[in-house]
Amino acid sequence: MAPLSTTTVQDHVALAEIELCGELIIAASATEAERLSADRIDEVLKVSPGAGSSADSPAGA
């Protein structure tokens, strides 16, 4: 069996994304609605509605 490595590698972007997903899961579990509204998702993720430019949106969205 190979020895365990003592080096710790952290991907800060991945950790931030996991944290945001966790926040969305918590918000979804706390709501009585079937889904979170776009406004509630923006609130949980701390973004302003329409903050992204149209270049960031998928075509036809």
Short mmCIF file of N, CA and C in Angstrom, two decimals:
data_model
loop_
_atom_site.label_atom_id
_atom_site.label_comp_id
_atom_site.label_asym_id
_atom_site.label_seq_id
_atom_site.Cartn_x
_atom_site.Cartn_y
_atom_site.Cartn_z
N MET A 1 0.84 -1.18 0.00
CA MET A 1 0.00 0.00 0.00
C MET A 1 0.89 1.24 0.00
N ALA A 2 0.54 2.22 -0.81
CA ALA A 2 1.32 3.45 -0.90
C ALA A 2 1.10 4.30 0.35
N PRO A 3 2.16 4.97 0.83
CA PRO A 3 2.00 5.84 2.00
C PRO A 3 1.12 7.04 1.68
N LEU A 4 0.41 7.52 2.68
CA LEU A 4 -0.44 8.70 2.51
C LEU A 4 0.43 9.94 2.36
N SER A 5 0.07 10.79 1.46
CA SER A 5 0.80 12.04 1.24
C SER A 5 0.42 13.05 2.31
N THR A 6 1.39 13.80 2.76
CA THR A 6 1.12 14.84 3.76
C THR A 6 0.90 16.19 3.11
N THR A 7 1.04 16.26 1.79
CA THR A 7 0.84 17.51 1.07
C THR A 7 -0.66 17.74 0.87
N THR A 8 -1.12 18.93 1.22
CA THR A 8 -2.51 19.29 1.04
C THR A 8 -2.62 20.26 -0.12
N VAL A 9 -3.48 19.93 -1.06
CA VAL A 9 -3.71 20.80 -2.21
C VAL A 9 -5.15 21.29 -2.11
N GLN A 10 -5.32 22.59 -2.24
CA GLN A 10 -6.67 23.14 -2.19
C GLN A 10 -6.94 23.92 -3.47
N ASP A 11 -8.05 23.62 -4.06
CA ASP A 11 -8.53 24.37 -5.22
C ASP A 11 -9.55 25.37 -4.69
N HIS A 12 -9.13 26.61 -4.55
CA HIS A 12 -9.98 27.62 -3.94
C HIS A 12 -11.24 27.90 -4.76
N VAL A 13 -11.15 27.80 -6.07
CA VAL A 13 -12.34 28.01 -6.91
C VAL A 13 -13.34 26.88 -6.67
N ALA A 14 -12.85 25.65 -6.63
CA ALA A 14 -13.75 24.52 -6.38
C ALA A 14 -14.37 24.61 -5.00
N LEU A 15 -13.60 25.01 -4.00
CA LEU A 15 -14.13 25.15 -2.65
C LEU A 15 -15.20 26.23 -2.60
N ALA A 16 -15.00 27.33 -3.31
CA ALA A 16 -16.00 28.40 -3.35
C ALA A 16 -17.28 27.92 -4.03
N GLU A 17 -17.14 27.16 -5.12
CA GLU A 17 -18.31 26.63 -5.81
C GLU A 17 -19.08 25.65 -4.92
N ILE A 18 -18.36 24.82 -4.17
CA ILE A 18 -19.01 23.89 -3.26
C ILE A 18 -19.77 24.65 -2.18
N GLU A 19 -19.17 25.72 -1.68
CA GLU A 19 -19.84 26.53 -0.66
C GLU A 19 -21.12 27.16 -1.22
N LEU A 20 -21.06 27.67 -2.45
CA LEU A 20 -22.25 28.27 -3.07
C LEU A 20 -23.34 27.22 -3.29
N CYS A 21 -22.93 26.02 -3.71
CA CYS A 21 -23.92 24.94 -3.88
C CYS A 21 -24.57 24.60 -2.55
N GLY A 22 -23.77 24.58 -1.51
CA GLY A 22 -24.32 24.32 -0.17
C GLY A 22 -25.33 25.38 0.23
N GLU A 23 -25.01 26.64 -0.05
CA GLU A 23 -25.94 27.72 0.27
C GLU A 23 -27.26 27.55 -0.50
N LEU A 24 -27.17 27.13 -1.77
CA LEU A 24 -28.38 26.91 -2.55
C LEU A 24 -29.18 25.74 -2.00
N ILE A 25 -28.51 24.69 -1.57
CA ILE A 25 -29.20 23.53 -1.00
C ILE A 25 -29.93 23.92 0.28
N ILE A 26 -29.26 24.70 1.12
CA ILE A 26 -29.89 25.17 2.35
C ILE A 26 -31.12 26.01 2.04
N ALA A 27 -30.99 26.94 1.09
CA ALA A 27 -32.12 27.80 0.73
C ALA A 27 -33.26 26.97 0.15
N ALA A 28 -32.94 25.98 -0.68
CA ALA A 28 -33.97 25.15 -1.29
C ALA A 28 -34.69 24.32 -0.23
N SER A 29 -33.96 23.85 0.75
CA SER A 29 -34.60 23.02 1.78
C SER A 29 -35.46 23.86 2.72
N ALA A 30 -35.19 25.16 2.77
CA ALA A 30 -35.95 26.04 3.68
C ALA A 30 -37.21 26.61 3.03
N THR A 31 -37.36 26.45 1.73
CA THR A 31 -38.52 27.03 1.06
C THR A 31 -39.65 26.00 0.97
N GLU A 32 -40.86 26.50 0.96
CA GLU A 32 -42.02 25.61 0.80
C GLU A 32 -42.37 25.42 -0.66
N ALA A 33 -41.83 26.29 -1.52
CA ALA A 33 -42.11 26.19 -2.94
C ALA A 33 -41.37 25.00 -3.54
N GLU A 34 -41.81 24.58 -4.73
CA GLU A 34 -41.16 23.46 -5.39
C GLU A 34 -39.75 23.83 -5.86
N ARG A 35 -39.57 25.10 -6.24
CA ARG A 35 -38.28 25.56 -6.75
C ARG A 35 -37.97 26.94 -6.19
N LEU A 36 -36.69 27.29 -6.21
CA LEU A 36 -36.29 28.65 -5.85
C LEU A 36 -36.52 29.56 -7.04
N SER A 37 -37.00 30.75 -6.78
CA SER A 37 -37.18 31.72 -7.86
C SER A 37 -35.81 32.24 -8.27
N ALA A 38 -35.73 32.79 -9.46
CA ALA A 38 -34.47 33.37 -9.93
C ALA A 38 -34.01 34.48 -8.99
N ASP A 39 -34.96 35.27 -8.48
CA ASP A 39 -34.61 36.34 -7.54
C ASP A 39 -34.02 35.78 -6.25
N ARG A 40 -34.58 34.68 -5.76
CA ARG A 40 -34.07 34.07 -4.52
C ARG A 40 -32.68 33.47 -4.76
N ILE A 41 -32.47 32.87 -5.92
CA ILE A 41 -31.15 32.33 -6.25
C ILE A 41 -30.13 33.45 -6.29
N ASP A 42 -30.48 34.57 -6.93
CA ASP A 42 -29.58 35.73 -6.98
C ASP A 42 -29.27 36.22 -5.57
N GLU A 43 -30.27 36.24 -4.71
CA GLU A 43 -30.08 36.69 -3.33
C GLU A 43 -29.13 35.76 -2.59
N VAL A 44 -29.33 34.45 -2.74
CA VAL A 44 -28.48 33.47 -2.06
C VAL A 44 -27.04 33.57 -2.56
N LEU A 45 -26.88 33.74 -3.86
CA LEU A 45 -25.54 33.81 -4.46
C LEU A 45 -24.92 35.20 -4.37
N LYS A 46 -25.71 36.15 -3.84
CA LYS A 46 -25.26 37.53 -3.66
C LYS A 46 -24.83 38.19 -4.98
N VAL A 47 -25.71 38.04 -5.96
CA VAL A 47 -25.49 38.70 -7.25
C VAL A 47 -26.69 39.58 -7.56
N SER A 48 -26.49 40.56 -8.41
CA SER A 48 -27.58 41.43 -8.84
C SER A 48 -28.24 40.82 -10.07
N PRO A 49 -29.56 40.87 -10.15
CA PRO A 49 -30.23 40.39 -11.36
C PRO A 49 -29.71 41.14 -12.57
N GLY A 50 -29.42 40.41 -13.63
CA GLY A 50 -28.93 41.04 -14.86
C GLY A 50 -27.49 41.50 -14.76
N ALA A 51 -26.74 41.01 -13.77
CA ALA A 51 -25.35 41.45 -13.58
C ALA A 51 -24.46 40.96 -14.71
N GLY A 52 -24.79 39.81 -15.31
CA GLY A 52 -23.97 39.29 -16.40
C GLY A 52 -24.29 40.01 -17.69
N SER A 53 -23.30 40.12 -18.56
CA SER A 53 -23.54 40.76 -19.86
C SER A 53 -24.18 39.76 -20.79
N SER A 54 -24.75 40.24 -21.89
CA SER A 54 -25.42 39.34 -22.83
C SER A 54 -24.41 38.40 -23.47
N ALA A 55 -23.13 38.76 -23.49
CA ALA A 55 -22.10 37.89 -24.04
C ALA A 55 -21.91 36.64 -23.16
N ASP A 56 -22.27 36.73 -21.88
CA ASP A 56 -22.13 35.60 -20.98
C ASP A 56 -23.32 34.65 -21.04
N SER A 57 -24.42 35.09 -21.66
CA SER A 57 -25.62 34.27 -21.72
C SER A 57 -25.56 33.32 -22.89
N PRO A 58 -26.12 32.11 -22.70
CA PRO A 58 -26.19 31.18 -23.83
C PRO A 58 -27.10 31.73 -24.92
N ALA A 59 -26.84 31.39 -26.14
CA ALA A 59 -27.66 31.85 -27.26
C ALA A 59 -29.09 31.39 -27.08
N GLY A 60 -30.01 32.27 -27.33
CA GLY A 60 -31.42 31.95 -27.24
C GLY A 60 -31.97 31.99 -25.83
N ALA A 61 -31.18 32.40 -24.87
CA ALA A 61 -31.67 32.44 -23.49
C ALA A 61 -32.41 33.71 -23.20
#
